[in-house]
């Protein structure tokens, strides 16, 4: 054993003596944590050498996960999400479908004496008109008349003609969507006439009187809405006449 100690002391000939074994152990632990960092000259750092702040920061253990950075509560408090899902409008509103406005327009058409709200009526809402056109074609089909093409064709031609006429008569002008929306909503009484044609025949005096009443109802509602939306007071009769001609064509399809 004495020979081994003599050999050990002879092999490591150095003037440096280890006075504090604990300091050496702490240095070894720091060396492992730092990932065996080396100085620019490629030598090992000596005990008691100056340790930079970068080495101290790198010695701190990372407790997070890969690709998942740790966010402190202070960091999260500074984040503001202004475009959250709670602040987004509903899907039906983005598509332009407002059931409240549809119900108000339907009640305005069903009650010709009720004053129309121009701000609501001057909208390009085509949900109700499409439903009423489909309902008119379906009731005609139940009566044994396949007139879907006639319904959509006459609706398109009538909307174009009324759009040109209203732009000539009004000062502000009107869009194609507004004309189609008003004429389509006012088609609801014609659906009632077509539904009654399923129950009994309209080819008679009673059917003719009922058809004339429905045509007057549709034209009065449409002219009232147009005058309210376009500020055309005193011109309701002038607007009601071409509307009556258009709805008279639908009445002819329904009766005959």
JSON list of N, CA and C in Angstrom, two decimals, residues 137-212:
[
{"chain": "A", "resi": 137, "resn": "UNK", "atom": "N", "xyz": [-94.43, 27.56, -55.81]},
{"chain": "A", "resi": 137, "resn": "UNK", "atom": "CA", "xyz": [-94.27, 26.46, -56.75]},
{"chain": "A", "resi": 137, "resn": "UNK", "atom": "C", "xyz": [-94.74, 25.14, -56.19]},
{"chain": "A", "resi": 138, "resn": "UNK", "atom": "N", "xyz": [-94.56, 24.92, -54.87]},
{"chain": "A", "resi": 138, "resn": "UNK", "atom": "CA", "xyz": [-94.99, 23.66, -54.25]},
{"chain": "A", "resi": 138, "resn": "UNK", "atom": "C", "xyz": [-96.51, 23.55, -54.21]},
{"chain": "A", "resi": 139, "resn": "UNK", "atom": "N", "xyz": [-97.18, 24.65, -53.87]},
{"chain": "A", "resi": 139, "resn": "UNK", "atom": "CA", "xyz": [-98.65, 24.61, -53.84]},
{"chain": "A", "resi": 139, "resn": "UNK", "atom": "C", "xyz": [-99.24, 24.47, -55.25]},
{"chain": "A", "resi": 140, "resn": "UNK", "atom": "N", "xyz": [-98.59, 25.09, -56.22]},
{"chain": "A", "resi": 140, "resn": "UNK", "atom": "CA", "xyz": [-99.04, 24.87, -57.60]},
{"chain": "A", "resi": 140, "resn": "UNK", "atom": "C", "xyz": [-98.83, 23.42, -58.03]},
{"chain": "A", "resi": 141, "resn": "UNK", "atom": "N", "xyz": [-97.74, 22.82, -57.54]},
{"chain": "A", "resi": 141, "resn": "UNK", "atom": "CA", "xyz": [-97.50, 21.41, -57.86]},
{"chain": "A", "resi": 141, "resn": "UNK", "atom": "C", "xyz": [-98.54, 20.51, -57.22]},
{"chain": "A", "resi": 142, "resn": "UNK", "atom": "N", "xyz": [-98.98, 20.85, -56.02]},
{"chain": "A", "resi": 142, "resn": "UNK", "atom": "CA", "xyz": [-100.04, 20.07, -55.37]},
{"chain": "A", "resi": 142, "resn": "UNK", "atom": "C", "xyz": [-101.35, 20.17, -56.12]},
{"chain": "A", "resi": 143, "resn": "UNK", "atom": "N", "xyz": [-101.56, 21.30, -56.81]},
{"chain": "A", "resi": 143, "resn": "UNK", "atom": "CA", "xyz": [-102.77, 21.47, -57.61]},
{"chain": "A", "resi": 143, "resn": "UNK", "atom": "C", "xyz": [-102.63, 20.86, -59.00]},
{"chain": "A", "resi": 144, "resn": "UNK", "atom": "N", "xyz": [-101.51, 20.21, -59.28]},
{"chain": "A", "resi": 144, "resn": "UNK", "atom": "CA", "xyz": [-101.31, 19.56, -60.58]},
{"chain": "A", "resi": 144, "resn": "UNK", "atom": "C", "xyz": [-100.70, 20.48, -61.62]},
{"chain": "A", "resi": 145, "resn": "UNK", "atom": "N", "xyz": [-100.02, 21.55, -61.23]},
{"chain": "A", "resi": 145, "resn": "UNK", "atom": "CA", "xyz": [-99.42, 22.49, -62.17]},
{"chain": "A", "resi": 145, "resn": "UNK", "atom": "C", "xyz": [-97.93, 22.61, -61.87]},
{"chain": "A", "resi": 146, "resn": "UNK", "atom": "N", "xyz": [-97.13, 22.18, -62.83]},
{"chain": "A", "resi": 146, "resn": "UNK", "atom": "CA", "xyz": [-95.68, 22.26, -62.68]},
{"chain": "A", "resi": 146, "resn": "UNK", "atom": "C", "xyz": [-95.22, 23.57, -63.33]},
{"chain": "A", "resi": 147, "resn": "UNK", "atom": "N", "xyz": [-95.12, 24.62, -62.50]},
{"chain": "A", "resi": 147, "resn": "UNK", "atom": "CA", "xyz": [-94.81, 25.96, -63.02]},
{"chain": "A", "resi": 147, "resn": "UNK", "atom": "C", "xyz": [-93.62, 26.59, -62.29]},
{"chain": "A", "resi": 148, "resn": "UNK", "atom": "N", "xyz": [-92.65, 25.79, -61.89]},
{"chain": "A", "resi": 148, "resn": "UNK", "atom": "CA", "xyz": [-91.49, 26.36, -61.21]},
{"chain": "A", "resi": 148, "resn": "UNK", "atom": "C", "xyz": [-90.70, 27.30, -62.12]},
{"chain": "A", "resi": 149, "resn": "UNK", "atom": "N", "xyz": [-90.54, 26.91, -63.36]},
{"chain": "A", "resi": 149, "resn": "UNK", "atom": "CA", "xyz": [-89.81, 27.76, -64.31]},
{"chain": "A", "resi": 149, "resn": "UNK", "atom": "C", "xyz": [-90.53, 29.06, -64.57]},
{"chain": "A", "resi": 150, "resn": "UNK", "atom": "N", "xyz": [-91.87, 29.01, -64.70]},
{"chain": "A", "resi": 150, "resn": "UNK", "atom": "CA", "xyz": [-92.63, 30.24, -64.91]},
{"chain": "A", "resi": 150, "resn": "UNK", "atom": "C", "xyz": [-92.52, 31.17, -63.70]},
{"chain": "A", "resi": 151, "resn": "UNK", "atom": "N", "xyz": [-92.55, 30.59, -62.51]},
{"chain": "A", "resi": 151, "resn": "UNK", "atom": "CA", "xyz": [-92.48, 31.41, -61.30]},
{"chain": "A", "resi": 151, "resn": "UNK", "atom": "C", "xyz": [-91.15, 32.15, -61.22]},
{"chain": "A", "resi": 152, "resn": "UNK", "atom": "N", "xyz": [-90.06, 31.44, -61.43]},
{"chain": "A", "resi": 152, "resn": "UNK", "atom": "CA", "xyz": [-88.74, 32.09, -61.33]},
{"chain": "A", "resi": 152, "resn": "UNK", "atom": "C", "xyz": [-88.48, 33.01, -62.52]},
{"chain": "A", "resi": 153, "resn": "UNK", "atom": "N", "xyz": [-88.94, 32.63, -63.69]},
{"chain": "A", "resi": 153, "resn": "UNK", "atom": "CA", "xyz": [-88.74, 33.49, -64.86]},
{"chain": "A", "resi": 153, "resn": "UNK", "atom": "C", "xyz": [-89.50, 34.80, -64.77]},
{"chain": "A", "resi": 154, "resn": "UNK", "atom": "N", "xyz": [-90.76, 34.72, -64.37]},
{"chain": "A", "resi": 154, "resn": "UNK", "atom": "CA", "xyz": [-91.55, 35.94, -64.21]},
{"chain": "A", "resi": 154, "resn": "UNK", "atom": "C", "xyz": [-91.04, 36.80, -63.06]},
{"chain": "A", "resi": 155, "resn": "UNK", "atom": "N", "xyz": [-90.53, 36.15, -62.02]},
{"chain": "A", "resi": 155, "resn": "UNK", "atom": "CA", "xyz": [-89.98, 36.92, -60.90]},
{"chain": "A", "resi": 155, "resn": "UNK", "atom": "C", "xyz": [-88.74, 37.70, -61.33]},
{"chain": "A", "resi": 156, "resn": "UNK", "atom": "N", "xyz": [-87.86, 37.06, -62.10]},
{"chain": "A", "resi": 156, "resn": "UNK", "atom": "CA", "xyz": [-86.64, 37.73, -62.54]},
{"chain": "A", "resi": 156, "resn": "UNK", "atom": "C", "xyz": [-86.96, 38.89, -63.49]},
{"chain": "A", "resi": 157, "resn": "UNK", "atom": "N", "xyz": [-87.86, 38.67, -64.45]},
{"chain": "A", "resi": 157, "resn": "UNK", "atom": "CA", "xyz": [-88.21, 39.74, -65.40]},
{"chain": "A", "resi": 157, "resn": "UNK", "atom": "C", "xyz": [-88.93, 40.88, -64.69]},
{"chain": "A", "resi": 158, "resn": "UNK", "atom": "N", "xyz": [-89.82, 40.53, -63.75]},
{"chain": "A", "resi": 158, "resn": "UNK", "atom": "CA", "xyz": [-90.53, 41.56, -63.00]},
{"chain": "A", "resi": 158, "resn": "UNK", "atom": "C", "xyz": [-89.61, 42.40, -62.13]},
{"chain": "A", "resi": 159, "resn": "UNK", "atom": "N", "xyz": [-88.60, 41.75, -61.52]},
{"chain": "A", "resi": 159, "resn": "UNK", "atom": "CA", "xyz": [-87.65, 42.51, -60.69]},
{"chain": "A", "resi": 159, "resn": "UNK", "atom": "C", "xyz": [-86.83, 43.48, -61.53]},
{"chain": "A", "resi": 160, "resn": "UNK", "atom": "N", "xyz": [-86.40, 43.06, -62.71]},
{"chain": "A", "resi": 160, "resn": "UNK", "atom": "CA", "xyz": [-85.63, 43.94, -63.59]},
{"chain": "A", "resi": 160, "resn": "UNK", "atom": "C", "xyz": [-86.47, 45.12, -64.06]},
{"chain": "A", "resi": 161, "resn": "UNK", "atom": "N", "xyz": [-87.74, 44.85, -64.44]},
{"chain": "A", "resi": 161, "resn": "UNK", "atom": "CA", "xyz": [-88.61, 45.93, -64.91]},
{"chain": "A", "resi": 161, "resn": "UNK", "atom": "C", "xyz": [-88.93, 46.92, -63.79]},
{"chain": "A", "resi": 162, "resn": "UNK", "atom": "N", "xyz": [-89.22, 46.42, -62.58]},
{"chain": "A", "resi": 162, "resn": "UNK", "atom": "CA", "xyz": [-89.50, 47.31, -61.46]},
{"chain": "A", "resi": 162, "resn": "UNK", "atom": "C", "xyz": [-88.27, 48.09, -61.03]},
{"chain": "A", "resi": 163, "resn": "UNK", "atom": "N", "xyz": [-87.11, 47.49, -61.15]},
{"chain": "A", "resi": 163, "resn": "UNK", "atom": "CA", "xyz": [-85.88, 48.19, -60.80]},
{"chain": "A", "resi": 163, "resn": "UNK", "atom": "C", "xyz": [-85.66, 49.38, -61.73]},
{"chain": "A", "resi": 164, "resn": "UNK", "atom": "N", "xyz": [-85.87, 49.17, -63.03]},
{"chain": "A", "resi": 164, "resn": "UNK", "atom": "CA", "xyz": [-85.70, 50.27, -63.98]},
{"chain": "A", "resi": 164, "resn": "UNK", "atom": "C", "xyz": [-86.74, 51.36, -63.75]},
{"chain": "A", "resi": 165, "resn": "UNK", "atom": "N", "xyz": [-87.98, 50.97, -63.46]},
{"chain": "A", "resi": 165, "resn": "UNK", "atom": "CA", "xyz": [-89.04, 51.95, -63.25]},
{"chain": "A", "resi": 165, "resn": "UNK", "atom": "C", "xyz": [-88.82, 52.76, -61.99]},
{"chain": "A", "resi": 166, "resn": "UNK", "atom": "N", "xyz": [-88.43, 52.10, -60.90]},
{"chain": "A", "resi": 166, "resn": "UNK", "atom": "CA", "xyz": [-88.22, 52.81, -59.64]},
{"chain": "A", "resi": 166, "resn": "UNK", "atom": "C", "xyz": [-87.01, 53.73, -59.69]},
{"chain": "A", "resi": 167, "resn": "UNK", "atom": "N", "xyz": [-85.98, 53.36, -60.43]},
{"chain": "A", "resi": 167, "resn": "UNK", "atom": "CA", "xyz": [-84.83, 54.25, -60.58]},
{"chain": "A", "resi": 167, "resn": "UNK", "atom": "C", "xyz": [-85.18, 55.50, -61.36]},
{"chain": "A", "resi": 168, "resn": "UNK", "atom": "N", "xyz": [-86.15, 55.40, -62.27]},
{"chain": "A", "resi": 168, "resn": "UNK", "atom": "CA", "xyz": [-86.60, 56.57, -63.01]},
{"chain": "A", "resi": 168, "resn": "UNK", "atom": "C", "xyz": [-87.51, 57.46, -62.17]},
{"chain": "A", "resi": 169, "resn": "UNK", "atom": "N", "xyz": [-88.25, 56.87, -61.25]},
{"chain": "A", "resi": 169, "resn": "UNK", "atom": "CA", "xyz": [-89.21, 57.62, -60.46]},
{"chain": "A", "resi": 169, "resn": "UNK", "atom": "C", "xyz": [-88.61, 58.20, -59.18]},
{"chain": "A", "resi": 170, "resn": "UNK", "atom": "N", "xyz": [-87.66, 57.52, -58.57]},
{"chain": "A", "resi": 170, "resn": "UNK", "atom": "CA", "xyz": [-87.12, 57.96, -57.28]},
{"chain": "A", "resi": 170, "resn": "UNK", "atom": "C", "xyz": [-85.86, 58.80, -57.48]},
{"chain": "A", "resi": 171, "resn": "UNK", "atom": "N", "xyz": [-85.54, 59.58, -56.45]},
{"chain": "A", "resi": 171, "resn": "UNK", "atom": "CA", "xyz": [-84.35, 60.44, -56.50]},
{"chain": "A", "resi": 171, "resn": "UNK", "atom": "C", "xyz": [-83.12, 59.69, -56.00]},
{"chain": "A", "resi": 172, "resn": "UNK", "atom": "N", "xyz": [-83.29, 58.91, -54.92]},
{"chain": "A", "resi": 172, "resn": "UNK", "atom": "CA", "xyz": [-82.15, 58.21, -54.33]},
{"chain": "A", "resi": 172, "resn": "UNK", "atom": "C", "xyz": [-81.74, 56.97, -55.11]},
{"chain": "A", "resi": 173, "resn": "UNK", "atom": "N", "xyz": [-82.68, 56.34, -55.79]},
{"chain": "A", "resi": 173, "resn": "UNK", "atom": "CA", "xyz": [-82.38, 55.10, -56.49]},
{"chain": "A", "resi": 173, "resn": "UNK", "atom": "C", "xyz": [-82.54, 53.89, -55.58]},
{"chain": "A", "resi": 174, "resn": "UNK", "atom": "N", "xyz": [-82.55, 52.72, -56.19]},
{"chain": "A", "resi": 174, "resn": "UNK", "atom": "CA", "xyz": [-82.77, 51.49, -55.46]},
{"chain": "A", "resi": 174, "resn": "UNK", "atom": "C", "xyz": [-81.91, 50.39, -56.09]},
{"chain": "A", "resi": 175, "resn": "UNK", "atom": "N", "xyz": [-81.54, 49.41, -55.29]},
{"chain": "A", "resi": 175, "resn": "UNK", "atom": "CA", "xyz": [-80.72, 48.31, -55.77]},
{"chain": "A", "resi": 175, "resn": "UNK", "atom": "C", "xyz": [-81.58, 47.14, -56.23]},
{"chain": "A", "resi": 176, "resn": "UNK", "atom": "N", "xyz": [-80.96, 46.25, -56.98]},
{"chain": "A", "resi": 176, "resn": "UNK", "atom": "CA", "xyz": [-81.69, 45.06, -57.45]},
{"chain": "A", "resi": 176, "resn": "UNK", "atom": "C", "xyz": [-82.11, 44.18, -56.28]},
{"chain": "A", "resi": 177, "resn": "UNK", "atom": "N", "xyz": [-81.24, 44.06, -55.26]},
{"chain": "A", "resi": 177, "resn": "UNK", "atom": "CA", "xyz": [-81.59, 43.21, -54.12]},
{"chain": "A", "resi": 177, "resn": "UNK", "atom": "C", "xyz": [-82.77, 43.72, -53.34]},
{"chain": "A", "resi": 178, "resn": "UNK", "atom": "N", "xyz": [-82.88, 45.04, -53.20]},
{"chain": "A", "resi": 178, "resn": "UNK", "atom": "CA", "xyz": [-84.01, 45.61, -52.47]},
{"chain": "A", "resi": 178, "resn": "UNK", "atom": "C", "xyz": [-85.32, 45.37, -53.21]},
{"chain": "A", "resi": 179, "resn": "UNK", "atom": "N", "xyz": [-85.30, 45.53, -54.53]},
{"chain": "A", "resi": 179, "resn": "UNK", "atom": "CA", "xyz": [-86.52, 45.30, -55.33]},
{"chain": "A", "resi": 179, "resn": "UNK", "atom": "C", "xyz": [-86.93, 43.84, -55.25]},
{"chain": "A", "resi": 180, "resn": "UNK", "atom": "N", "xyz": [-85.96, 42.93, -55.38]},
{"chain": "A", "resi": 180, "resn": "UNK", "atom": "CA", "xyz": [-86.28, 41.51, -55.32]},
{"chain": "A", "resi": 180, "resn": "UNK", "atom": "C", "xyz": [-86.80, 41.12, -53.93]},
{"chain": "A", "resi": 181, "resn": "UNK", "atom": "N", "xyz": [-86.23, 41.74, -52.89]},
{"chain": "A", "resi": 181, "resn": "UNK", "atom": "CA", "xyz": [-86.67, 41.42, -51.54]},
{"chain": "A", "resi": 181, "resn": "UNK", "atom": "C", "xyz": [-88.12, 41.86, -51.30]},
{"chain": "A", "resi": 182, "resn": "UNK", "atom": "N", "xyz": [-88.46, 43.07, -51.70]},
{"chain": "A", "resi": 182, "resn": "UNK", "atom": "CA", "xyz": [-89.82, 43.58, -51.46]},
{"chain": "A", "resi": 182, "resn": "UNK", "atom": "C", "xyz": [-90.83, 42.81, -52.29]},
{"chain": "A", "resi": 183, "resn": "UNK", "atom": "N", "xyz": [-90.55, 42.60, -53.56]},
{"chain": "A", "resi": 183, "resn": "UNK", "atom": "CA", "xyz": [-91.50, 41.86, -54.41]},
{"chain": "A", "resi": 183, "resn": "UNK", "atom": "C", "xyz": [-91.65, 40.41, -53.95]},
{"chain": "A", "resi": 184, "resn": "UNK", "atom": "N", "xyz": [-90.56, 39.83, -53.44]},
{"chain": "A", "resi": 184, "resn": "UNK", "atom": "CA", "xyz": [-90.65, 38.45, -52.97]},
{"chain": "A", "resi": 184, "resn": "UNK", "atom": "C", "xyz": [-91.45, 38.32, -51.69]},
{"chain": "A", "resi": 185, "resn": "UNK", "atom": "N", "xyz": [-91.28, 39.25, -50.76]},
{"chain": "A", "resi": 185, "resn": "UNK", "atom": "CA", "xyz": [-92.06, 39.20, -49.53]},
{"chain": "A", "resi": 185, "resn": "UNK", "atom": "C", "xyz": [-93.54, 39.44, -49.80]},
{"chain": "A", "resi": 186, "resn": "UNK", "atom": "N", "xyz": [-93.84, 40.33, -50.73]},
{"chain": "A", "resi": 186, "resn": "UNK", "atom": "CA", "xyz": [-95.24, 40.61, -51.05]},
{"chain": "A", "resi": 186, "resn": "UNK", "atom": "C", "xyz": [-95.89, 39.50, -51.87]},
{"chain": "A", "resi": 187, "resn": "UNK", "atom": "N", "xyz": [-95.13, 38.45, -52.18]},
{"chain": "A", "resi": 187, "resn": "UNK", "atom": "CA", "xyz": [-95.69, 37.28, -52.86]},
{"chain": "A", "resi": 187, "resn": "UNK", "atom": "C", "xyz": [-96.40, 36.34, -51.89]},
{"chain": "A", "resi": 188, "resn": "UNK", "atom": "N", "xyz": [-96.34, 36.62, -50.61]},
{"chain": "A", "resi": 188, "resn": "UNK", "atom": "CA", "xyz": [-96.95, 35.74, -49.61]},
{"chain": "A", "resi": 188, "resn": "UNK", "atom": "C", "xyz": [-98.46, 35.61, -49.76]},
{"chain": "A", "resi": 189, "resn": "UNK", "atom": "N", "xyz": [-99.23, 36.69, -50.00]},
{"chain": "A", "resi": 189, "resn": "UNK", "atom": "CA", "xyz": [-100.67, 36.47, -50.23]},
{"chain": "A", "resi": 189, "resn": "UNK", "atom": "C", "xyz": [-100.97, 35.60, -51.45]},
{"chain": "A", "resi": 190, "resn": "UNK", "atom": "N", "xyz": [-100.10, 35.64, -52.45]},
{"chain": "A", "resi": 190, "resn": "UNK", "atom": "CA", "xyz": [-100.30, 34.77, -53.62]},
{"chain": "A", "resi": 190, "resn": "UNK", "atom": "C", "xyz": [-100.12, 33.30, -53.25]},
{"chain": "A", "resi": 191, "resn": "UNK", "atom": "N", "xyz": [-99.27, 33.03, -52.26]},
{"chain": "A", "resi": 191, "resn": "UNK", "atom": "CA", "xyz": [-99.12, 31.66, -51.78]},
{"chain": "A", "resi": 191, "resn": "UNK", "atom": "C", "xyz": [-100.41, 31.20, -51.11]},
{"chain": "A", "resi": 192, "resn": "UNK", "atom": "N", "xyz": [-101.08, 32.11, -50.41]},
{"chain": "A", "resi": 192, "resn": "UNK", "atom": "CA", "xyz": [-102.37, 31.77, -49.81]},
{"chain": "A", "resi": 192, "resn": "UNK", "atom": "C", "xyz": [-103.40, 31.44, -50.89]},
{"chain": "A", "resi": 193, "resn": "UNK", "atom": "N", "xyz": [-103.39, 32.21, -51.97]},
{"chain": "A", "resi": 193, "resn": "UNK", "atom": "CA", "xyz": [-104.32, 31.93, -53.08]},
{"chain": "A", "resi": 193, "resn": "UNK", "atom": "C", "xyz": [-104.00, 30.59, -53.74]},
{"chain": "A", "resi": 194, "resn": "UNK", "atom": "N", "xyz": [-102.73, 30.31, -53.90]},
{"chain": "A", "resi": 194, "resn": "UNK", "atom": "CA", "xyz": [-102.35, 29.03, -54.50]},
{"chain": "A", "resi": 194, "resn": "UNK", "atom": "C", "xyz": [-102.68, 27.86, -53.59]},
{"chain": "A", "resi": 195, "resn": "UNK", "atom": "N", "xyz": [-102.58, 28.07, -52.28]},
{"chain": "A", "resi": 195, "resn": "UNK", "atom": "CA", "xyz": [-102.95, 27.01, -51.36]},
{"chain": "A", "resi": 195, "resn": "UNK", "atom": "C", "xyz": [-104.44, 26.74, -51.35]},
{"chain": "A", "resi": 196, "resn": "UNK", "atom": "N", "xyz": [-105.23, 27.79, -51.53]},
{"chain": "A", "resi": 196, "resn": "UNK", "atom": "CA", "xyz": [-106.69, 27.59, -51.60]},
{"chain": "A", "resi": 196, "resn": "UNK", "atom": "C", "xyz": [-107.07, 26.90, -52.90]},
{"chain": "A", "resi": 197, "resn": "UNK", "atom": "N", "xyz": [-106.25, 27.04, -53.95]},
{"chain": "A", "resi": 197, "resn": "UNK", "atom": "CA", "xyz": [-106.55, 26.36, -55.22]},
{"chain": "A", "resi": 197, "resn": "UNK", "atom": "C", "xyz": [-106.39, 24.85, -55.09]},
{"chain": "A", "resi": 198, "resn": "UNK", "atom": "N", "xyz": [-105.65, 24.40, -54.09]},
{"chain": "A", "resi": 198, "resn": "UNK", "atom": "CA", "xyz": [-105.52, 22.96, -53.87]},
{"chain": "A", "resi": 198, "resn": "UNK", "atom": "C", "xyz": [-106.82, 22.39, -53.32]},
{"chain": "A", "resi": 199, "resn": "UNK", "atom": "N", "xyz": [-107.53, 23.19, -52.52]},
{"chain": "A", "resi": 199, "resn": "UNK", "atom": "CA", "xyz": [-108.75, 22.70, -51.87]},
{"chain": "A", "resi": 199, "resn": "UNK", "atom": "C", "xyz": [-109.94, 22.75, -52.82]},
{"chain": "A", "resi": 200, "resn": "UNK", "atom": "N", "xyz": [-110.14, 23.88, -53.49]},
{"chain": "A", "resi": 200, "resn": "UNK", "atom": "CA", "xyz": [-111.29, 24.03, -54.41]},
{"chain": "A", "resi": 200, "resn": "UNK", "atom": "C", "xyz": [-110.84, 24.77, -55.66]},
{"chain": "A", "resi": 201, "resn": "UNK", "atom": "N", "xyz": [-111.63, 24.70, -56.70]},
{"chain": "A", "resi": 201, "resn": "UNK", "atom": "CA", "xyz": [-111.30, 25.32, -57.98]},
{"chain": "A", "resi": 201, "resn": "UNK", "atom": "C", "xyz": [-111.58, 26.82, -57.92]},
{"chain": "A", "resi": 202, "resn": "UNK", "atom": "N", "xyz": [-110.68, 27.56, -58.55]},
{"chain": "A", "resi": 202, "resn": "UNK", "atom": "CA", "xyz": [-110.83, 29.02, -58.59]},
{"chain": "A", "resi": 202, "resn": "UNK", "atom": "C", "xyz": [-111.41, 29.51, -59.91]},
{"chain": "A", "resi": 203, "resn": "UNK", "atom": "N", "xyz": [-111.80, 28.60, -60.77]},
{"chain": "A", "resi": 203, "resn": "UNK", "atom": "CA", "xyz": [-112.35, 29.00, -62.07]},
{"chain": "A", "resi": 203, "resn": "UNK", "atom": "C", "xyz": [-113.86, 29.24, -61.92]},
{"chain": "A", "resi": 204, "resn": "UNK", "atom": "N", "xyz": [-114.18, 30.40, -61.42]},
{"chain": "A", "resi": 204, "resn": "UNK", "atom": "CA", "xyz": [-115.56, 30.78, -61.19]},
{"chain": "A", "resi": 204, "resn": "UNK", "atom": "C", "xyz": [-115.60, 32.22, -60.68]},
{"chain": "A", "resi": 205, "resn": "UNK", "atom": "N", "xyz": [-116.81, 32.64, -60.33]},
{"chain": "A", "resi": 205, "resn": "UNK", "atom": "CA", "xyz": [-116.95, 34.03, -59.85]},
{"chain": "A", "resi": 205, "resn": "UNK", "atom": "C", "xyz": [-116.25, 34.20, -58.50]},
{"chain": "A", "resi": 206, "resn": "UNK", "atom": "N", "xyz": [-116.38, 33.22, -57.60]},
{"chain": "A", "resi": 206, "resn": "UNK", "atom": "CA", "xyz": [-115.74, 33.32, -56.30]},
{"chain": "A", "resi": 206, "resn": "UNK", "atom": "C", "xyz": [-114.22, 33.30, -56.44]},
{"chain": "A", "resi": 207, "resn": "UNK", "atom": "N", "xyz": [-113.71, 32.44, -57.31]},
{"chain": "A", "resi": 207, "resn": "UNK", "atom": "CA", "xyz": [-112.27, 32.38, -57.52]},
{"chain": "A", "resi": 207, "resn": "UNK", "atom": "C", "xyz": [-111.73, 33.64, -58.15]},
{"chain": "A", "resi": 208, "resn": "UNK", "atom": "N", "xyz": [-112.50, 34.24, -59.06]},
{"chain": "A", "resi": 208, "resn": "UNK", "atom": "CA", "xyz": [-112.05, 35.48, -59.70]},
{"chain": "A", "resi": 208, "resn": "UNK", "atom": "C", "xyz": [-112.01, 36.63, -58.72]},
{"chain": "A", "resi": 209, "resn": "UNK", "atom": "N", "xyz": [-113.05, 36.73, -57.87]},
{"chain": "A", "resi": 209, "resn": "UNK", "atom": "CA", "xyz": [-113.07, 37.78, -56.86]},
{"chain": "A", "resi": 209, "resn": "UNK", "atom": "C", "xyz": [-111.93, 37.60, -55.85]},
{"chain": "A", "resi": 210, "resn": "UNK", "atom": "N", "xyz": [-111.69, 36.35, -55.47]},
{"chain": "A", "resi": 210, "resn": "UNK", "atom": "CA", "xyz": [-110.60, 36.09, -54.54]},
{"chain": "A", "resi": 210, "resn": "UNK", "atom": "C", "xyz": [-109.24, 36.42, -55.16]},
{"chain": "A", "resi": 211, "resn": "UNK", "atom": "N", "xyz": [-109.08, 36.12, -56.44]},
{"chain": "A", "resi": 211, "resn": "UNK", "atom": "CA", "xyz": [-107.82, 36.43, -57.13]},
{"chain": "A", "resi": 211, "resn": "UNK", "atom": "C", "xyz": [-107.61, 37.94, -57.23]},
{"chain": "A", "resi": 212, "resn": "UNK", "atom": "N", "xyz": [-108.70, 38.68, -57.54]},
{"chain": "A", "resi": 212, "resn": "UNK", "atom": "CA", "xyz": [-108.58, 40.15, -57.60]},
{"chain": "A", "resi": 212, "resn": "UNK", "atom": "C", "xyz": [-108.24, 40.74, -56.24]}
]
